[in-house]
Amino acid sequence: MKKTIISILTLALAACIALASCGGNDNDTNSKEENSSAISVEEKSTADSAESSEASDTVSADSSVEESSEISEASEDSEASKDSENSAEETTEDSSQELAVGKTLAFKAKYVKTGIDSSKTQPYAVVIDSDAELTSYYLTNKNACGLGADYKKMIRDYDVNFFEDKALIMVACAENDDTARHEVSKAVLIEYGGNKWLNLEIKHIKGDGTGTQTGWHVIIELDKEFLEAKDNIAVNIVEG
């Protein structure tokens, strides 16, 4: 009987030990599963953090690219603006140079021998922009300048109709040799010192040296455009 009870107790003790052992394994298993879960969560958190960091870096990089692009565009706009300003300045300078060079005017010229007005420095120019002024010039200078029949023949066509859109310049020249000739080569309207000027270039063509002293009137027909410079006329005699 006692042996039977001892055997039962021994079996019961063995069963308890087995249960305790199973329970410990379950706890260890649960602990391992919890630890594994915790590690998985931490790894996921770390991965999410890394992805978030990469996303942040990407956004930062994109922002940097956009800012760089904006800076580049602003720089290009600034350079384009400067180019435009430089172009405008160049255009202004070109216009100024063109104005300084001047505008060449169309003209017609006639040449007639006259006397010499010794009271005036030769050559000189007189502007006439009406038929009344033409008549006045003739009456005032016919004796001093010896304005005879040849001169009157030269001016007979300059009537009221002519002076509607044209005007004349009378250039008086003195010549030591009446075999010499003159030729108007250029009429240029320029701006100088804030004023309009008319530059007349007249070629002096030498004669054979056998002639006597005489005067010439060079009669130049121009559009009335030149009247802007009627108070500033320069006559340049050049050797032809």
mmCIF file of C-alpha atoms in Angstrom:
data_model
loop_
_atom_site.group_PDB
_atom_site.id
_atom_site.type_symbol
_atom_site.label_atom_id
_atom_site.label_comp_id
_atom_site.label_asym_id
_atom_site.label_seq_id
_atom_site.Cartn_x
_atom_site.Cartn_y
_atom_site.Cartn_z
ATOM 1 C CA MET A 1 0.000 0.000 0.000
ATOM 2 C CA LYS A 2 2.721 2.391 1.011
ATOM 3 C CA LYS A 3 4.584 1.553 -2.196
ATOM 4 C CA THR A 4 1.480 2.321 -4.190
ATOM 5 C CA ILE A 5 1.050 5.746 -2.521
ATOM 6 C CA ILE A 6 4.727 6.542 -3.062
ATOM 7 C CA SER A 7 4.450 5.591 -6.733
ATOM 8 C CA ILE A 8 1.381 7.800 -7.122
ATOM 9 C CA LEU A 9 3.143 10.705 -5.439
ATOM 10 C CA THR A 10 6.180 10.111 -7.570
ATOM 11 C CA LEU A 11 4.046 10.183 -10.726
ATOM 12 C CA ALA A 12 2.214 13.281 -9.524
ATOM 13 C CA LEU A 13 5.507 15.024 -8.811
ATOM 14 C CA ALA A 14 6.817 14.031 -12.219
ATOM 15 C CA ALA A 15 3.641 15.361 -13.815
ATOM 16 C CA CYS A 16 3.987 18.682 -11.971
ATOM 17 C CA ILE A 17 7.580 18.983 -13.047
ATOM 18 C CA ALA A 18 6.543 18.219 -16.627
ATOM 19 C CA LEU A 19 3.765 20.828 -16.462
ATOM 20 C CA ALA A 20 6.139 23.367 -14.968
ATOM 21 C CA SER A 21 8.577 22.614 -17.712
ATOM 22 C CA CYS A 22 5.878 23.023 -20.379
ATOM 23 C CA GLY A 23 4.702 26.220 -18.771
ATOM 24 C CA GLY A 24 8.247 27.556 -18.777
ATOM 25 C CA ASN A 25 8.652 26.759 -22.429
ATOM 26 C CA ASP A 26 5.382 28.486 -23.189
ATOM 27 C CA ASN A 27 6.556 31.549 -21.301
ATOM 28 C CA ASP A 28 9.883 31.407 -23.067
ATOM 29 C CA THR A 29 8.078 30.991 -26.375
ATOM 30 C CA ASN A 30 5.757 33.884 -25.554
ATOM 31 C CA SER A 31 8.717 35.945 -24.414
ATOM 32 C CA LYS A 32 10.574 35.096 -27.587
ATOM 33 C CA GLU A 33 7.511 35.960 -29.677
ATOM 34 C CA GLU A 34 7.114 39.245 -27.800
ATOM 35 C CA ASN A 35 10.785 39.995 -28.215
ATOM 36 C CA SER A 36 10.533 39.065 -31.881
ATOM 37 C CA SER A 37 7.472 41.329 -32.224
ATOM 38 C CA ALA A 38 9.273 44.159 -30.445
ATOM 39 C CA ILE A 39 12.294 43.714 -32.711
ATOM 40 C CA SER A 40 10.004 43.677 -35.745
ATOM 41 C CA VAL A 41 8.324 46.910 -34.567
ATOM 42 C CA GLU A 42 11.684 48.524 -33.927
ATOM 43 C CA GLU A 43 12.978 47.416 -37.322
ATOM 44 C CA LYS A 44 9.834 48.752 -38.977
ATOM 45 C CA SER A 45 10.179 52.021 -37.042
ATOM 46 C CA THR A 46 13.815 52.226 -38.120
ATOM 47 C CA ALA A 47 12.858 51.484 -41.736
ATOM 48 C CA ASP A 48 10.057 54.070 -41.602
ATOM 49 C CA SER A 49 12.482 56.567 -40.112
ATOM 50 C CA ALA A 50 14.988 55.826 -42.870
ATOM 51 C CA GLU A 51 12.282 56.171 -45.525
ATOM 52 C CA SER A 52 11.110 59.419 -43.932
ATOM 53 C CA SER A 53 14.707 60.672 -43.882
ATOM 54 C CA GLU A 54 15.163 59.690 -47.541
ATOM 55 C CA ALA A 55 11.849 61.377 -48.434
ATOM 56 C CA SER A 56 12.941 64.502 -46.549
ATOM 57 C CA ASP A 57 16.282 64.439 -48.337
ATOM 58 C CA THR A 58 14.455 64.040 -51.659
ATOM 59 C CA VAL A 59 12.128 66.962 -50.899
ATOM 60 C CA SER A 60 15.116 69.015 -49.786
ATOM 61 C CA ALA A 61 16.959 68.091 -52.974
ATOM 62 C CA ASP A 62 13.901 68.928 -55.082
ATOM 63 C CA SER A 63 13.548 72.247 -53.258
ATOM 64 C CA SER A 64 17.227 72.930 -53.832
ATOM 65 C CA VAL A 65 16.832 72.131 -57.537
ATOM 66 C CA GLU A 66 13.808 74.419 -57.773
ATOM 67 C CA GLU A 67 15.622 77.227 -55.968
ATOM 68 C CA SER A 68 18.646 76.711 -58.216
ATOM 69 C CA SER A 69 16.356 76.782 -61.258
ATOM 70 C CA GLU A 70 14.689 79.983 -60.011
ATOM 71 C CA ILE A 71 18.083 81.578 -59.387
ATOM 72 C CA SER A 72 19.208 80.518 -62.880
ATOM 73 C CA GLU A 73 16.026 81.926 -64.440
ATOM 74 C CA ALA A 74 16.413 85.157 -62.464
ATOM 75 C CA SER A 75 20.022 85.379 -63.635
ATOM 76 C CA GLU A 76 18.968 84.774 -67.242
ATOM 77 C CA ASP A 77 16.221 87.400 -66.921
ATOM 78 C CA SER A 78 18.753 89.843 -65.477
ATOM 79 C CA GLU A 79 21.193 89.139 -68.306
ATOM 80 C CA ALA A 80 18.386 89.495 -70.872
ATOM 81 C CA SER A 81 17.423 92.808 -69.287
ATOM 82 C CA LYS A 82 21.030 93.982 -69.423
ATOM 83 C CA ASP A 83 21.286 92.860 -73.052
ATOM 84 C CA SER A 84 18.096 94.806 -73.819
ATOM 85 C CA GLU A 85 19.476 97.889 -72.066
ATOM 86 C CA ASN A 86 22.776 97.537 -73.884
ATOM 87 C CA SER A 87 20.901 97.140 -77.152
ATOM 88 C CA ALA A 88 18.863 100.277 -76.382
ATOM 89 C CA GLU A 89 22.069 102.150 -75.514
ATOM 90 C CA GLU A 90 23.700 100.952 -78.718
ATOM 91 C CA THR A 91 20.613 101.996 -80.685
ATOM 92 C CA THR A 92 20.715 105.425 -79.023
ATOM 93 C CA GLU A 93 24.446 105.773 -79.781
ATOM 94 C CA ASP A 94 23.904 104.686 -83.396
ATOM 95 C CA SER A 95 21.103 107.251 -83.780
ATOM 96 C CA SER A 96 23.351 109.949 -82.320
ATOM 97 C CA GLN A 97 26.172 109.025 -84.698
ATOM 98 C CA GLU A 98 23.787 108.987 -87.647
ATOM 99 C CA LEU A 99 22.543 112.443 -86.702
ATOM 100 C CA ALA A 100 26.114 113.706 -86.328
ATOM 101 C CA VAL A 101 27.055 112.359 -89.764
ATOM 102 C CA GLY A 102 24.043 114.161 -91.186
ATOM 103 C CA LYS A 103 21.563 113.916 -94.004
ATOM 104 C CA THR A 104 22.670 114.541 -97.563
ATOM 105 C CA LEU A 105 20.173 116.771 -99.378
ATOM 106 C CA ALA A 106 19.215 116.655 -103.039
ATOM 107 C CA PHE A 107 19.948 119.869 -104.906
ATOM 108 C CA LYS A 108 20.339 121.556 -108.269
ATOM 109 C CA ALA A 109 22.914 124.238 -109.011
ATOM 110 C CA LYS A 110 23.462 126.992 -111.584
ATOM 111 C CA TYR A 111 26.608 129.065 -112.134
ATOM 112 C CA VAL A 112 26.788 132.584 -113.503
ATOM 113 C CA LYS A 113 29.596 135.127 -113.806
ATOM 114 C CA THR A 114 28.990 138.399 -111.954
ATOM 115 C CA GLY A 115 30.982 141.194 -110.406
ATOM 116 C CA ILE A 116 32.583 141.102 -106.949
ATOM 117 C CA ASP A 117 31.271 142.977 -103.918
ATOM 118 C CA SER A 118 34.621 144.029 -102.432
ATOM 119 C CA SER A 119 32.932 145.140 -99.169
ATOM 120 C CA LYS A 120 32.204 141.507 -98.240
ATOM 121 C CA THR A 121 34.458 138.555 -97.497
ATOM 122 C CA GLN A 122 34.162 135.867 -100.151
ATOM 123 C CA PRO A 123 32.573 133.377 -100.254
ATOM 124 C CA TYR A 124 29.316 134.195 -98.508
ATOM 125 C CA ALA A 125 25.835 132.729 -98.656
ATOM 126 C CA VAL A 126 22.375 134.305 -98.642
ATOM 127 C CA VAL A 127 19.134 132.327 -98.168
ATOM 128 C CA ILE A 128 16.100 133.276 -100.273
ATOM 129 C CA ASP A 129 12.760 131.585 -99.562
ATOM 130 C CA SER A 130 10.225 133.730 -101.462
ATOM 131 C CA ASP A 131 9.928 135.565 -104.761
ATOM 132 C CA ALA A 132 9.777 138.874 -102.840
ATOM 133 C CA GLU A 133 13.160 138.132 -101.212
ATOM 134 C CA LEU A 134 14.594 137.244 -104.615
ATOM 135 C CA THR A 135 13.509 140.590 -106.025
ATOM 136 C CA SER A 136 14.891 142.376 -102.961
ATOM 137 C CA TYR A 137 18.253 140.602 -103.316
ATOM 138 C CA TYR A 138 18.536 141.679 -106.930
ATOM 139 C CA LEU A 139 17.681 145.298 -106.257
ATOM 140 C CA THR A 140 20.084 145.491 -103.279
ATOM 141 C CA ASN A 141 23.059 143.827 -104.983
ATOM 142 C CA LYS A 142 22.705 144.516 -108.712
ATOM 143 C CA ASN A 143 25.342 147.251 -108.696
ATOM 144 C CA ALA A 144 27.697 145.992 -105.983
ATOM 145 C CA CYS A 145 27.728 142.454 -107.395
ATOM 146 C CA GLY A 146 27.268 143.372 -111.065
ATOM 147 C CA LEU A 147 24.072 141.378 -111.469
ATOM 148 C CA GLY A 148 23.499 141.767 -115.183
ATOM 149 C CA ALA A 149 21.503 140.116 -117.954
ATOM 150 C CA ASP A 150 23.019 136.647 -117.460
ATOM 151 C CA TYR A 151 22.011 136.655 -113.805
ATOM 152 C CA LYS A 152 18.476 137.816 -114.567
ATOM 153 C CA LYS A 153 18.129 135.040 -117.114
ATOM 154 C CA MET A 154 19.189 132.460 -114.501
ATOM 155 C CA ILE A 155 16.526 133.519 -111.971
ATOM 156 C CA ARG A 156 13.543 134.135 -114.204
ATOM 157 C CA ASP A 157 11.871 130.773 -113.421
ATOM 158 C CA TYR A 158 11.890 131.261 -109.657
ATOM 159 C CA ASP A 159 8.318 132.410 -109.134
ATOM 160 C CA VAL A 160 5.627 131.962 -106.465
ATOM 161 C CA ASN A 161 5.028 128.342 -107.488
ATOM 162 C CA PHE A 162 8.700 127.460 -107.115
ATOM 163 C CA PHE A 163 8.878 128.840 -103.593
ATOM 164 C CA GLU A 164 5.925 126.747 -102.389
ATOM 165 C CA ASP A 165 8.262 123.865 -101.532
ATOM 166 C CA LYS A 166 11.717 125.087 -102.588
ATOM 167 C CA ALA A 167 14.198 127.765 -101.559
ATOM 168 C CA LEU A 168 17.479 129.169 -102.875
ATOM 169 C CA ILE A 169 20.955 129.817 -101.570
ATOM 170 C CA MET A 170 23.029 132.437 -103.360
ATOM 171 C CA VAL A 171 26.754 131.792 -102.860
ATOM 172 C CA ALA A 172 29.010 134.640 -104.033
ATOM 173 C CA CYS A 173 32.631 133.732 -104.857
ATOM 174 C CA ALA A 174 35.631 135.750 -106.041
ATOM 175 C CA GLU A 175 38.012 134.276 -108.596
ATOM 176 C CA ASN A 176 41.374 135.492 -109.904
ATOM 177 C CA ASP A 177 40.994 133.543 -113.124
ATOM 178 C CA ASP A 178 37.734 133.661 -115.050
ATOM 179 C CA THR A 179 38.624 130.389 -116.813
ATOM 180 C CA ALA A 180 38.238 128.557 -113.489
ATOM 181 C CA ARG A 181 34.972 126.879 -112.682
ATOM 182 C CA HIS A 182 32.933 125.795 -109.634
ATOM 183 C CA GLU A 183 30.851 122.712 -108.912
ATOM 184 C CA VAL A 184 28.604 122.046 -105.907
ATOM 185 C CA SER A 185 29.459 118.522 -104.751
ATOM 186 C CA LYS A 186 27.543 118.139 -101.495
ATOM 187 C CA ALA A 187 24.822 119.666 -99.299
ATOM 188 C CA VAL A 188 24.601 118.085 -95.842
ATOM 189 C CA LEU A 189 22.228 118.940 -92.996
ATOM 190 C CA ILE A 190 23.790 118.156 -89.607
ATOM 191 C CA GLU A 191 23.286 118.932 -85.933
ATOM 192 C CA TYR A 192 26.152 120.506 -84.031
ATOM 193 C CA GLY A 193 26.160 122.150 -80.610
ATOM 194 C CA GLY A 194 22.391 121.772 -80.365
ATOM 195 C CA ASN A 195 21.804 123.647 -83.648
ATOM 196 C CA LYS A 196 21.120 122.582 -87.221
ATOM 197 C CA TRP A 197 23.821 123.410 -89.760
ATOM 198 C CA LEU A 198 23.931 123.243 -93.540
ATOM 199 C CA ASN A 199 27.365 122.339 -94.897
ATOM 200 C CA LEU A 200 27.906 123.173 -98.565
ATOM 201 C CA GLU A 201 30.922 121.755 -100.381
ATOM 202 C CA ILE A 202 31.899 123.491 -103.606
ATOM 203 C CA LYS A 203 34.713 122.198 -105.775
ATOM 204 C CA HIS A 204 37.094 124.746 -107.266
ATOM 205 C CA ILE A 205 38.194 123.595 -110.713
ATOM 206 C CA LYS A 206 41.335 125.421 -111.840
ATOM 207 C CA GLY A 207 41.415 127.210 -115.162
ATOM 208 C CA ASP A 208 44.346 127.648 -117.529
ATOM 209 C CA GLY A 209 45.604 130.733 -115.719
ATOM 210 C CA THR A 210 45.045 133.097 -118.623
ATOM 211 C CA GLY A 211 41.867 134.725 -117.354
ATOM 212 C CA THR A 212 41.201 137.855 -115.351
ATOM 213 C CA GLN A 213 39.651 138.450 -111.955
ATOM 214 C CA THR A 214 35.915 137.920 -111.800
ATOM 215 C CA GLY A 215 33.051 137.029 -109.483
ATOM 216 C CA TRP A 216 30.685 134.103 -109.563
ATOM 217 C CA HIS A 217 27.199 133.482 -108.191
ATOM 218 C CA VAL A 218 26.415 129.855 -107.452
ATOM 219 C CA ILE A 219 22.622 129.452 -107.252
ATOM 220 C CA ILE A 220 21.589 126.343 -105.323
ATOM 221 C CA GLU A 221 18.026 124.962 -105.319
ATOM 222 C CA LEU A 222 16.981 122.948 -102.239
ATOM 223 C CA ASP A 223 13.842 121.618 -100.589
ATOM 224 C CA LYS A 224 12.647 123.877 -97.774
ATOM 225 C CA GLU A 225 13.750 121.233 -95.297
ATOM 226 C CA PHE A 226 17.149 122.952 -95.182
ATOM 227 C CA LEU A 227 15.590 126.136 -93.784
ATOM 228 C CA GLU A 228 15.985 124.615 -90.310
ATOM 229 C CA ALA A 229 19.641 125.604 -90.725
ATOM 230 C CA LYS A 230 19.226 128.880 -92.611
ATOM 231 C CA ASP A 231 21.070 130.815 -89.887
ATOM 232 C CA ASN A 232 24.020 128.403 -89.840
ATOM 233 C CA ILE A 233 25.448 127.830 -93.304
ATOM 234 C CA ALA A 234 29.059 126.812 -93.863
ATOM 235 C CA VAL A 235 30.580 127.102 -97.348
ATOM 236 C CA ASN A 236 33.670 124.961 -97.958
ATOM 237 C CA ILE A 237 35.654 125.492 -101.153
ATOM 238 C CA VAL A 238 37.748 122.424 -101.988
ATOM 239 C CA GLU A 239 40.106 121.775 -104.854
ATOM 240 C CA GLY A 240 38.425 119.665 -107.482
#
